[in-house]
Coordinates of C-alpha atoms (C1' of nucleotides) in Angstrom, one line a residue:
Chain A
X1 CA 123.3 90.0 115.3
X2 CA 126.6 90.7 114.0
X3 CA 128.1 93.6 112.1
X4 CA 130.4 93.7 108.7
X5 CA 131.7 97.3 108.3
X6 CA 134.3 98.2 105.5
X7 CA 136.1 101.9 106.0
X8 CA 136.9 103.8 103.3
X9 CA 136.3 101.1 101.4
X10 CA 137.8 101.1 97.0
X11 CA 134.6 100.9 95.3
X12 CA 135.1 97.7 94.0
X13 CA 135.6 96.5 97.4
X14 CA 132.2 97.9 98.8
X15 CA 130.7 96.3 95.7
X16 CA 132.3 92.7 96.8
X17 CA 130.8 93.7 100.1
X18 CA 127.1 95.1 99.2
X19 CA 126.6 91.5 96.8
X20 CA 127.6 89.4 99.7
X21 CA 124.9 91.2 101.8
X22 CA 122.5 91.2 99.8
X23 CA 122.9 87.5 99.0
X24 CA 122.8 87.4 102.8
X25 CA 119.6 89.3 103.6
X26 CA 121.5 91.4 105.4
X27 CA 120.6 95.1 106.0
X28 CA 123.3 97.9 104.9
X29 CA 124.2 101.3 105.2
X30 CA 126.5 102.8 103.0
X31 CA 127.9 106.4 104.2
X32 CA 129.8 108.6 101.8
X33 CA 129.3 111.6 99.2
X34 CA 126.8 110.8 97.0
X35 CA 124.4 112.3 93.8
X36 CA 120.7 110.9 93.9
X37 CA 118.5 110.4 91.1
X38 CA 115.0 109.2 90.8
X39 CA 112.5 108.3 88.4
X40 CA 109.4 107.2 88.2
X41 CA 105.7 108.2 89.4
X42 CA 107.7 111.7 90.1
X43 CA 111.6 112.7 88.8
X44 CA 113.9 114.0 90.8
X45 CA 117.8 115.3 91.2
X46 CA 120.0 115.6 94.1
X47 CA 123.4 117.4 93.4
X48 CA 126.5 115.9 95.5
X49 CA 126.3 115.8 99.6
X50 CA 126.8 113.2 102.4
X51 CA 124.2 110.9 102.7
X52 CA 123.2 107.7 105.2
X53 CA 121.4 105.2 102.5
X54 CA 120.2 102.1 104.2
X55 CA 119.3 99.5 101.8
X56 CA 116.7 96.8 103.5
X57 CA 116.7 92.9 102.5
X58 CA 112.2 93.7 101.9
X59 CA 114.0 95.6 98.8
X60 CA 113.0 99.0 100.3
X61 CA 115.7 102.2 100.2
X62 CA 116.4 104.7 102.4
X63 CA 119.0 107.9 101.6
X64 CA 119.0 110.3 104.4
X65 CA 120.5 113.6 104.8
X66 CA 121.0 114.9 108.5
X67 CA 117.7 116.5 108.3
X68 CA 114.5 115.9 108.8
X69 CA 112.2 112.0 109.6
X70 CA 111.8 111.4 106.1
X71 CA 113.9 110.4 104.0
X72 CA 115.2 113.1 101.1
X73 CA 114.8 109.7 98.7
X74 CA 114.0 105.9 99.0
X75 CA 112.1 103.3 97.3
X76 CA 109.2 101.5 99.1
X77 CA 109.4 97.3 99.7
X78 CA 109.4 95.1 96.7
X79 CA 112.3 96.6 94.5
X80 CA 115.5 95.4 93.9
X81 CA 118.8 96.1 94.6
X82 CA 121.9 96.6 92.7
X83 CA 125.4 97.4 92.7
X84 CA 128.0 98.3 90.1
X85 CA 131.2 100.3 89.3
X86 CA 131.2 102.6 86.3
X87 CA 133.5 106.1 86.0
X88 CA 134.7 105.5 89.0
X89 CA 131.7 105.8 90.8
X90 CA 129.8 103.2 92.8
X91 CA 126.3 102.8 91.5
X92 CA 124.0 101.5 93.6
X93 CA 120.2 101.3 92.0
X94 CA 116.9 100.3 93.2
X95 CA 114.3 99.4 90.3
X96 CA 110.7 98.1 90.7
X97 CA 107.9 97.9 87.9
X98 CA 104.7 98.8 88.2
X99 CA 104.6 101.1 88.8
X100 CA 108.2 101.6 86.7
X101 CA 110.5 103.6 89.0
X102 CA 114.4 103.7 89.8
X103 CA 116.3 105.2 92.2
X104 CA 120.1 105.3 91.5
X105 CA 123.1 106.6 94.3
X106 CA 126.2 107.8 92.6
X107 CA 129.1 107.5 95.0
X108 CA 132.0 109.5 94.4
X109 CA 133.6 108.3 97.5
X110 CA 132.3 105.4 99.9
X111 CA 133.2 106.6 104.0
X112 CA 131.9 103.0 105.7
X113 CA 129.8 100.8 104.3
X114 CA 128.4 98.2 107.1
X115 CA 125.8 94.7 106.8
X116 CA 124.3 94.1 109.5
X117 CA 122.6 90.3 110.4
X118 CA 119.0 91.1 111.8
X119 CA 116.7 89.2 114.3
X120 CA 113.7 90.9 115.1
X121 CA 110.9 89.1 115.9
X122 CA 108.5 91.7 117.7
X123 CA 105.6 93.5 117.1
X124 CA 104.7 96.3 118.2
X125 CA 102.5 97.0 120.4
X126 CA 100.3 100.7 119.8
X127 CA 97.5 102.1 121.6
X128 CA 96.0 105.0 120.8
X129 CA 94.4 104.3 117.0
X130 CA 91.1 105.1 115.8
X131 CA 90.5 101.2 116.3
X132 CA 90.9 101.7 120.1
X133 CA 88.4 104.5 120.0
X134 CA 85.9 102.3 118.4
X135 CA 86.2 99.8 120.9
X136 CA 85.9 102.3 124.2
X137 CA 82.6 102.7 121.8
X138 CA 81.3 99.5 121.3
X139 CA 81.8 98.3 124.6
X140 CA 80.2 101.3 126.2
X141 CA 77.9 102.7 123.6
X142 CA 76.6 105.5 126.3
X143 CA 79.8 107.5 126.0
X144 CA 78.7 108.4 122.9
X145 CA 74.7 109.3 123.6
X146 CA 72.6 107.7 126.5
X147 CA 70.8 104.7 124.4
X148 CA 72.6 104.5 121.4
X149 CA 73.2 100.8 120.1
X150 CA 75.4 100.1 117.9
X151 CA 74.6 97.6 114.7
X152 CA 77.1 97.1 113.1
X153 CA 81.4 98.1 112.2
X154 CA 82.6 98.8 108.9
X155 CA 79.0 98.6 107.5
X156 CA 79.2 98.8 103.4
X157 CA 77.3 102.0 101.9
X158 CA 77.7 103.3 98.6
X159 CA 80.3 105.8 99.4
X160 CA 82.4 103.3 101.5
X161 CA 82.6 101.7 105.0
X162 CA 80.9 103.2 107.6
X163 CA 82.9 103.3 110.9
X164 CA 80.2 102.2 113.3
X165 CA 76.4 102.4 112.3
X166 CA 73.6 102.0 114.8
X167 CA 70.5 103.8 116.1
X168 CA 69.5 106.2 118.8
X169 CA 67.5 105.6 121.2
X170 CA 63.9 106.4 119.4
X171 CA 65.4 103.8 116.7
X172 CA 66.7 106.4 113.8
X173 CA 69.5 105.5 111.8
X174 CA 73.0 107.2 113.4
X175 CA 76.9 107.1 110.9
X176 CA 79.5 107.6 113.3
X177 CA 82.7 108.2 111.9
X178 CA 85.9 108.1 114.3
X179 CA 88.9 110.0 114.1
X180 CA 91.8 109.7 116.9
X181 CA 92.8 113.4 116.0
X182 CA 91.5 116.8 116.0
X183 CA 89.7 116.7 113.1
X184 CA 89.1 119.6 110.1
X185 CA 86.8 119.7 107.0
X186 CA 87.9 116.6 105.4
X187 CA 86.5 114.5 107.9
X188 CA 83.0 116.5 108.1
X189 CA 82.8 116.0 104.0
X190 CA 83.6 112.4 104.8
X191 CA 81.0 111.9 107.7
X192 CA 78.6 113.4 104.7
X193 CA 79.6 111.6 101.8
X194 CA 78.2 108.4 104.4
X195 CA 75.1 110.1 105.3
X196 CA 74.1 110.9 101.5
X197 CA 74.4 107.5 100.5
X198 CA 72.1 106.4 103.4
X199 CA 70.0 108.4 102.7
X200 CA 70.2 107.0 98.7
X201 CA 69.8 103.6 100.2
X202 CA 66.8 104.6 102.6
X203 CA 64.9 106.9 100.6
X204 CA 64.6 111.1 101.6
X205 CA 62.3 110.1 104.1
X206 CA 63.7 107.7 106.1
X207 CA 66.0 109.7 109.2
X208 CA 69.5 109.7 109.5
X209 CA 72.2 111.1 111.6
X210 CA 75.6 111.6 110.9
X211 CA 77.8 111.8 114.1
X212 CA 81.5 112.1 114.3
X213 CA 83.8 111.6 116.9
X214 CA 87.1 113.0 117.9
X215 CA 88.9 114.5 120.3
X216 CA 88.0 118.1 119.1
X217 CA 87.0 119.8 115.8
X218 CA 88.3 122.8 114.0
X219 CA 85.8 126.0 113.5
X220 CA 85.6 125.6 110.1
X221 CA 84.6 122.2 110.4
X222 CA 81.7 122.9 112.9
X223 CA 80.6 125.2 110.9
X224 CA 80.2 122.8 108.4
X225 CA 79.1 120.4 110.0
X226 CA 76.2 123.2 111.5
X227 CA 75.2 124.1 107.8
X228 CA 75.3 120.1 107.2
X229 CA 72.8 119.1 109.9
X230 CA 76.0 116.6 111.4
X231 CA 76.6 116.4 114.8
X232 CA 80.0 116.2 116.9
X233 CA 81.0 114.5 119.8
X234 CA 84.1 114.9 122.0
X235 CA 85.8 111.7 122.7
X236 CA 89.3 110.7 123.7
X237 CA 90.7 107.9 121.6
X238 CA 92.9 106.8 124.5
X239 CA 90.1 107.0 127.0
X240 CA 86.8 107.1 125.6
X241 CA 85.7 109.6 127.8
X242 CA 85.3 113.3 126.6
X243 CA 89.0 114.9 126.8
X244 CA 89.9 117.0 129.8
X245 CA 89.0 120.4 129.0
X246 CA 90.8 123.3 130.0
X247 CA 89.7 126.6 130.1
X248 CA 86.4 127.0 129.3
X249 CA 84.7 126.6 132.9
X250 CA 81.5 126.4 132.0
X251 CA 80.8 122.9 132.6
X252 CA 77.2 123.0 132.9
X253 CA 75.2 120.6 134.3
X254 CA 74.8 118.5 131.4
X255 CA 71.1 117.4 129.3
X256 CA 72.8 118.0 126.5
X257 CA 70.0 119.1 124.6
X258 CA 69.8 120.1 121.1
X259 CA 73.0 122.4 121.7
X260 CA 72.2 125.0 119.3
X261 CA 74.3 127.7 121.6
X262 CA 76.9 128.1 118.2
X263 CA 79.8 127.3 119.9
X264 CA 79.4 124.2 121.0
X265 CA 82.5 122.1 121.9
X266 CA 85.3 124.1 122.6
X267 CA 88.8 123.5 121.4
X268 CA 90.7 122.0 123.6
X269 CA 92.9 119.8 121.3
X270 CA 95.6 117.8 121.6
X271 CA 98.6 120.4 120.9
X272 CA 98.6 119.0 117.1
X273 CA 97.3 120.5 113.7
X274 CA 94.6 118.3 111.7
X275 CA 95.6 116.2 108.5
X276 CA 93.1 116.7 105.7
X277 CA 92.4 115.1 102.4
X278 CA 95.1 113.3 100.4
Chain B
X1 CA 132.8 113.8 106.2
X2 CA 134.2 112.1 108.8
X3 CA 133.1 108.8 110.3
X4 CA 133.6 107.5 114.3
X5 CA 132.7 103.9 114.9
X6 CA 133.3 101.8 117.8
X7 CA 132.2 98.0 117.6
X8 CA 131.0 96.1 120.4
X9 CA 131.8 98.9 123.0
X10 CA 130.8 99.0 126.4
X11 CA 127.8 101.3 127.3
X12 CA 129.7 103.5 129.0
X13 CA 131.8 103.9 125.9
X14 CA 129.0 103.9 124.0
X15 CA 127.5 107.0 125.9
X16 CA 130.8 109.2 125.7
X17 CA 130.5 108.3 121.8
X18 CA 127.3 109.5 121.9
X19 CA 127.8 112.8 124.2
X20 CA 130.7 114.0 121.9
X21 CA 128.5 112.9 118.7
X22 CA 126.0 115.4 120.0
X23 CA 128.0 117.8 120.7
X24 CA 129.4 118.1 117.5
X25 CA 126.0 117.8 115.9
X26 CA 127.0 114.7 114.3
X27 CA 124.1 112.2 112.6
X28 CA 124.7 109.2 114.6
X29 CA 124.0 105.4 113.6
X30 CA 123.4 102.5 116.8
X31 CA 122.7 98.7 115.8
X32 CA 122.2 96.7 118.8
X33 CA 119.3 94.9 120.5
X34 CA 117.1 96.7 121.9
X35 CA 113.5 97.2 123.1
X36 CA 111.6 100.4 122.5
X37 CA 109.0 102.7 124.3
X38 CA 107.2 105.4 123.0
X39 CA 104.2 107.4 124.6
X40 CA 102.7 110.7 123.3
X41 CA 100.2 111.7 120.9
X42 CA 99.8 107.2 121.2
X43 CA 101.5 104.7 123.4
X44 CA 103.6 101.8 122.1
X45 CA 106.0 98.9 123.0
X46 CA 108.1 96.8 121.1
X47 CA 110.2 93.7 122.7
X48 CA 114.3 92.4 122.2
X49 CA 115.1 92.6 118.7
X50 CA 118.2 93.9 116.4
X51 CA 117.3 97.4 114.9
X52 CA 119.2 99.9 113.6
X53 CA 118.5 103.6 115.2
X54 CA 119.2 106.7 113.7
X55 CA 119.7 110.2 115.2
X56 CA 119.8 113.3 113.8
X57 CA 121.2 116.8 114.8
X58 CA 117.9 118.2 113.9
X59 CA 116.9 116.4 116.6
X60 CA 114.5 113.5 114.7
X61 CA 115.2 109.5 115.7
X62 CA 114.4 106.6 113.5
X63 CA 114.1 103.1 114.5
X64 CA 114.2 100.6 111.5
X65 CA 113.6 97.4 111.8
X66 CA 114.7 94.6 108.3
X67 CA 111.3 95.3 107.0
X68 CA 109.7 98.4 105.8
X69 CA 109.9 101.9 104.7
X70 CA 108.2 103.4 107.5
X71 CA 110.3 103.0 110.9
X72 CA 108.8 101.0 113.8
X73 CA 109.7 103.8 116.2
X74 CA 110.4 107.3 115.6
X75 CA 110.4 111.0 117.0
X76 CA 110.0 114.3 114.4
X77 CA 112.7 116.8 114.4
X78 CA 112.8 119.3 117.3
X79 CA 113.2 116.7 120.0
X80 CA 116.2 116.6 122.2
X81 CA 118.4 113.4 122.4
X82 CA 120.1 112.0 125.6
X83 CA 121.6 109.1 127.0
X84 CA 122.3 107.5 130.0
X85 CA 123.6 104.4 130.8
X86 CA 121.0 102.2 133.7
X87 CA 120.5 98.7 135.3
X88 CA 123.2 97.6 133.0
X89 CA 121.4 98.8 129.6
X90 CA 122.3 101.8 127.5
X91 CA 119.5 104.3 127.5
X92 CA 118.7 106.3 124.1
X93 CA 115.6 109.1 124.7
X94 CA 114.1 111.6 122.7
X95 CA 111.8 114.1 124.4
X96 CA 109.5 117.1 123.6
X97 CA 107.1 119.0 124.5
X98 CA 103.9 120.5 122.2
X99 CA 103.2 117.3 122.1
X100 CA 104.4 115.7 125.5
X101 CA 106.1 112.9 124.1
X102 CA 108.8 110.7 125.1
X103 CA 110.6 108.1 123.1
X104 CA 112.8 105.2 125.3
X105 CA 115.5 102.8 123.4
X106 CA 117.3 100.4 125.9
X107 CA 119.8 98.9 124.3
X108 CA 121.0 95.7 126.1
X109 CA 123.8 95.2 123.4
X110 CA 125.3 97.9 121.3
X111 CA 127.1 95.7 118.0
X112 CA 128.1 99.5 116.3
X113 CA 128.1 103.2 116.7
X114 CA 128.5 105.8 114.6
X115 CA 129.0 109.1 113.7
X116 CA 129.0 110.8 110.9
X117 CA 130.2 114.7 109.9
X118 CA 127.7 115.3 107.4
X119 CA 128.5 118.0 104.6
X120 CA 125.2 118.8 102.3
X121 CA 124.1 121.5 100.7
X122 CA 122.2 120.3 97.5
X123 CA 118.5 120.6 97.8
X124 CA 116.2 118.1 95.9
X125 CA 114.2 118.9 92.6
X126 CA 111.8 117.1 91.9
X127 CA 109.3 117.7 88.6
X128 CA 106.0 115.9 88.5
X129 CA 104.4 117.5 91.4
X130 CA 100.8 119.5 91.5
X131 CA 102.4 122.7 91.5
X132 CA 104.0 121.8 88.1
X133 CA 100.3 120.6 86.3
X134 CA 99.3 124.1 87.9
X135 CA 102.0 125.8 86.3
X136 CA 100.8 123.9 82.8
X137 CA 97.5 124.7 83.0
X138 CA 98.3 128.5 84.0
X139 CA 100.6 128.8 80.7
X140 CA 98.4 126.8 78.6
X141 CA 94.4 127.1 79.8
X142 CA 93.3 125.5 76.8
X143 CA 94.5 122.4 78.2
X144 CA 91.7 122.3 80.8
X145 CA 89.2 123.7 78.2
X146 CA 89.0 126.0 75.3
X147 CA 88.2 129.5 76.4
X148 CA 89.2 129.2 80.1
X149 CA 91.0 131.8 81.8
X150 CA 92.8 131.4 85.1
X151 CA 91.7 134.6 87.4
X152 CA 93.3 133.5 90.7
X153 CA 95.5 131.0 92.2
X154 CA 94.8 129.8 95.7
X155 CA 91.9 131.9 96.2
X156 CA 90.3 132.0 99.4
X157 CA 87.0 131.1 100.4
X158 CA 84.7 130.1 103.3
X159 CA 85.9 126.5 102.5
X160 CA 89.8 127.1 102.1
X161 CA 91.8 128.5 98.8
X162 CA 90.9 126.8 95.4
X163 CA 93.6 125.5 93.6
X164 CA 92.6 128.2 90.3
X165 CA 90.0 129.9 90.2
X166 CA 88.8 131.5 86.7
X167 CA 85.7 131.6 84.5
X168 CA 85.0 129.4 81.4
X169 CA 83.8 131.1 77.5
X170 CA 81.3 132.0 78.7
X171 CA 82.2 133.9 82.1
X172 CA 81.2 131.5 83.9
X173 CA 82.9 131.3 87.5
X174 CA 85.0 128.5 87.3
X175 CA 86.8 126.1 90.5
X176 CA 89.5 123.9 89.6
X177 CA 90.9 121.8 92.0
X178 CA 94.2 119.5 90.9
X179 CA 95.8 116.5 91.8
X180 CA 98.9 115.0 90.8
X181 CA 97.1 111.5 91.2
X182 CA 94.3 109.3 90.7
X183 CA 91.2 110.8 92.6
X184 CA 89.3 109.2 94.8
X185 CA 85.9 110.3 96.6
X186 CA 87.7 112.7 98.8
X187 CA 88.8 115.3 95.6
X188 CA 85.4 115.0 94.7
X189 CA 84.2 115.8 98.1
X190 CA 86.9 118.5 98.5
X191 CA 86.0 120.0 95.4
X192 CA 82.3 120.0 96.3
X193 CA 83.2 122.2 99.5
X194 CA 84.7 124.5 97.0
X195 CA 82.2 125.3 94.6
X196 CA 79.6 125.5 97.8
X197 CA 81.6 127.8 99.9
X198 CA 81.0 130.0 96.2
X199 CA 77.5 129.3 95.9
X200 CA 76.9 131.2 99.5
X201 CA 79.5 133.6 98.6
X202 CA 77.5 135.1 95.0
X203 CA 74.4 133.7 95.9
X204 CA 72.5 130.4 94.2
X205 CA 71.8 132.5 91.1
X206 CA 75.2 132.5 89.9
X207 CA 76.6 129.6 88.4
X208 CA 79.6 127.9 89.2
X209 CA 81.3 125.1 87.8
X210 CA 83.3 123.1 89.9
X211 CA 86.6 121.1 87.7
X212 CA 88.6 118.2 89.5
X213 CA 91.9 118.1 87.3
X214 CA 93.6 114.8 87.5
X215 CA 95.6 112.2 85.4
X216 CA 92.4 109.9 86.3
X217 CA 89.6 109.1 88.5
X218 CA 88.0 106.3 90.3
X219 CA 84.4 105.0 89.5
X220 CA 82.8 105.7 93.0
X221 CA 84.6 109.3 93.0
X222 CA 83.3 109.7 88.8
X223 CA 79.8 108.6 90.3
X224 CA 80.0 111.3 93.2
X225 CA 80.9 114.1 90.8
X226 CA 78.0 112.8 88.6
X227 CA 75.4 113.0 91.1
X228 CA 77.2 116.3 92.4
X229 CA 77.1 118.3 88.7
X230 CA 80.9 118.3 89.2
X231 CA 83.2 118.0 86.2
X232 CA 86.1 116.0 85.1
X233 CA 89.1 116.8 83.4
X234 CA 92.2 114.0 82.4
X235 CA 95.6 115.5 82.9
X236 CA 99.5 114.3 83.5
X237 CA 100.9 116.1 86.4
X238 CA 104.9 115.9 84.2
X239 CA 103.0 116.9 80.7
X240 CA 100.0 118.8 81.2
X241 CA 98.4 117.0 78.6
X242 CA 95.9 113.9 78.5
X243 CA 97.5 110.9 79.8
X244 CA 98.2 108.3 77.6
X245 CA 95.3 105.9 77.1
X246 CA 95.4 102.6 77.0
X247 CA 92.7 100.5 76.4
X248 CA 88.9 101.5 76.8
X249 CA 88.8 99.7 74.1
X250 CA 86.5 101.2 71.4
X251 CA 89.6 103.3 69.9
X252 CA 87.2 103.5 66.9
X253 CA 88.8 105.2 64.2
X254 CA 89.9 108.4 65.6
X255 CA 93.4 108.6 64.6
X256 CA 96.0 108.5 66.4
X257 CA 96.5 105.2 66.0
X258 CA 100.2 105.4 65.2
X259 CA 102.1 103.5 67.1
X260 CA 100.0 101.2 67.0
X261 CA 101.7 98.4 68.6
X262 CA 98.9 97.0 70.1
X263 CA 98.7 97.1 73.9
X264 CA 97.9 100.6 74.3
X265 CA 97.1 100.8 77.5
X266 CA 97.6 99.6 81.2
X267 CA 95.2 101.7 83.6
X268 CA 97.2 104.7 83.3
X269 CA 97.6 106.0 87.0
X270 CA 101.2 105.0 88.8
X271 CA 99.8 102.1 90.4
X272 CA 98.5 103.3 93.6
X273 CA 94.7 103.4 95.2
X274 CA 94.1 107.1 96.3
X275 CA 94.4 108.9 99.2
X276 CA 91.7 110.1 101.3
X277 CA 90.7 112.4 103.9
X278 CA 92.1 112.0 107.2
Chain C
dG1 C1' 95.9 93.9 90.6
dT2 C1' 92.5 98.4 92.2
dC3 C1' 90.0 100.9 95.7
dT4 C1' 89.5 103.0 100.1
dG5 C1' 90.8 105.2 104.3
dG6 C1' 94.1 105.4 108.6
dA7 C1' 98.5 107.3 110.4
dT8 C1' 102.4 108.7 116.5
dA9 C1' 101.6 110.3 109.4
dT10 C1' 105.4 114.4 108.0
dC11 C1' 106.0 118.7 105.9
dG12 C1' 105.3 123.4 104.3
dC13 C1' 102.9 127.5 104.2
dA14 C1' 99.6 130.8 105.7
dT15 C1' 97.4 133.0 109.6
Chain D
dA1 C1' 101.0 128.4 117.8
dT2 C1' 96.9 126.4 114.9
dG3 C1' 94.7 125.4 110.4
dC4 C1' 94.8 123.3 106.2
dG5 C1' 96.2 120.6 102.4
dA6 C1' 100.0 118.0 99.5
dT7 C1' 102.9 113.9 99.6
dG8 C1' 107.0 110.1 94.7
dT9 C1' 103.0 109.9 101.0
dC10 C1' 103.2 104.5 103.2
dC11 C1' 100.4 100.9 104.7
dA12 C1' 96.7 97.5 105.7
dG13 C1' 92.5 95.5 104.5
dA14 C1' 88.9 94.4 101.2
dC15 C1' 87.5 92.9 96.8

DNA sequence: GTCTGGATATCGCAT
DNA sequence: ATGCGATGTCCAGAC
């Protein structure tokens, strides 16, 4: 772990410095006024400012601006790095192919420019996925209906892999599909896309239910999944058990029957919008 | 633009570095060893290893590691930075609340730290984006179809707003739905939710044609629209025209053929698989 | 390589 | 604040 940091560096200096670290597999940041511009699945242009660019020895690019947890431009792992002095300006450019894209940072002026020498051999360690959720599942299938049985994870349909398919407890065909987050209309249309193509695989008149799980569901998604015949069930990803509600008081005794009451599941939610499609 | 750096300070330096840095809503730079918690909307730990942390006065922190694009570790802006020095380690958190969610970097060695007096007030432009194949297709219909006519953008309906809503020739109600990619089943699926949330809307005795408009499609999400009576339509997000094709193979005659030089074409698309729901 | 879907997604905009 | 969808999404896994 040890640093290299130039300040104010000349240009060609930096340059001298950014090869060395490169042929080093270092990682660098170079901090100074900069232009940005990119091309390739998109085109962009950014117009002069102070930047943080951190340039990583995977070939991946970072230039940040003092806003915001992504970065205003970058280039993902597996391009290559470049320097070079033209105009006065140091160039530094990031190129990959396939697809073809570059990213080039004009500096006008260079403030510090610094390698650093990186050990890192953790991994991290995160609980709290979808995966997690389907394990709290499988190892206690109950949580999600009294005799469900799972069959099988990741089973192959027509319309992609089912998350956990299995049967109820008078033997009829269930889809479950997880999500770790509130979930909207996306993940109703994909619970359905799964459900069709069982149903194209089993014939019209062979049952099948379409369940998803998640900690809560937006309206417009219940509604759907009403109109849809698909079924919800509330289920902490952390936990596996339903999430603590809040308001809502009415905790009945339980049977769970049909549920046709309309509302359902309340909202409860976990203080964060839902992602979607795309 | 101004740059502070202290190498190999003490924490306790370290932490009056970082106090003023705050203050002065500098973006600030640490690379040290360190081992980082995070718990909120998941849970995660990662052991001793070199990483380089970034805060910013928009309140966002990254933690990179050598590898990757993504950080290992990392809070959106709005969170509030502190630091504290403990047990002989130098304590970096970000906090918030809406989520709850707290992320811990214990530095046991700081190698640099910086700051940095950013100045930047370009803002990025980027072409190539779906609002620009919107904007084609709105001054040139054509493109999507001889005789179309753009009534609406961003519609609403029971299923969200459609991307352009118009009627074909014919006067036929007309859902187009555009992406700047590839589609996969998702589009298809999203589209679908579209042109249904219409069908209940005028009533099954109106037709309405539902349009995905992309620069190309997969097979499964070509099969879905199939089955679905949904149509297809081949555009570049940057032109607004077809994409350039490559090979299918049977260019029989047609014309075109000018530049001929052989290859003609890759798969189009920038090289990516498609997004999804979730 | 392409395809598919998850993610502590982030982000922006509308409600 | 929540809902919803785009993103140069990135990323891993499967094929």
């Amino acid at each position: 772990m040890t640093v290299n940091t130039l300040h104010r560096p000349t240009h060609r200096d930096a340059l001298v410095h950014l090869e060395a670290a490169f042929e080093r597999g270092d990682m660098v940041t170079i901090f100074g006024r900069c232009t940005v511009d990119y091309d390739g699945r998109a085109t962009s242009e950014l117009g002069p400012g102070d930047r943080l660019v951190v340039l990583k020895p995977d070939g991946s690019i970072l230039v940040h601006t003092d806003e915001k947890r992504t970065p205003v431009n970058w280039q993902p792992p597996g391009c290559t790095h470049s320097a070079s002095v033209r105009d006065g300006r140091l160039l530094v450019r990031s190129t990959r192919t396939s697809p073809d894209e570059r990213l080039d940072v004009q500096f006008e002026r260079v403030e510090q420019c610094s390698a650093y020498a990186v050990d890192d051999r953790s991994d991290l360690e995160l609980v709290g996925s979808e995966e997690d959720l389907r394990q709290h599942i499988l190892s206690d299938p109950d949580v999600l209906e009294a005799g469900f049985e799972p069959l099988e994870t990741e089973r192959q349909s027509d319309a992609g892999a089912i998350d956990i398919f299995g049967e109820d407890a008078d033997g009829v065909a269930v889809v479950v599909e997880l999500k770790r987050r509130r979930v909207g209309p996306s993940a109703a249309s994909q619970l359905r896309r799964y459900v069709d193509a069982l149903h194209r695989e089993f014939g019209d008149d062979e049952p099948v239910r379409g369940v998803l799980v998640a900690p809560s569901v937006t309206e417009r998604a219940a509604d759907m999944l009403d109109r849809e015949g698909l079924e919800f069930v509330a289920l902490d990803p952390e936990t596996g058990e339903p999430p603590v509600e809040e308001d809502d008081g009415e905790s009945r005794d339980e049977g769970e029957t049909a549920d046709d009451d309309g509302d359902g599941n309340r909202d409860t939610d976990d203080g964060d919008g839902n992602r979607d499609d795309a």
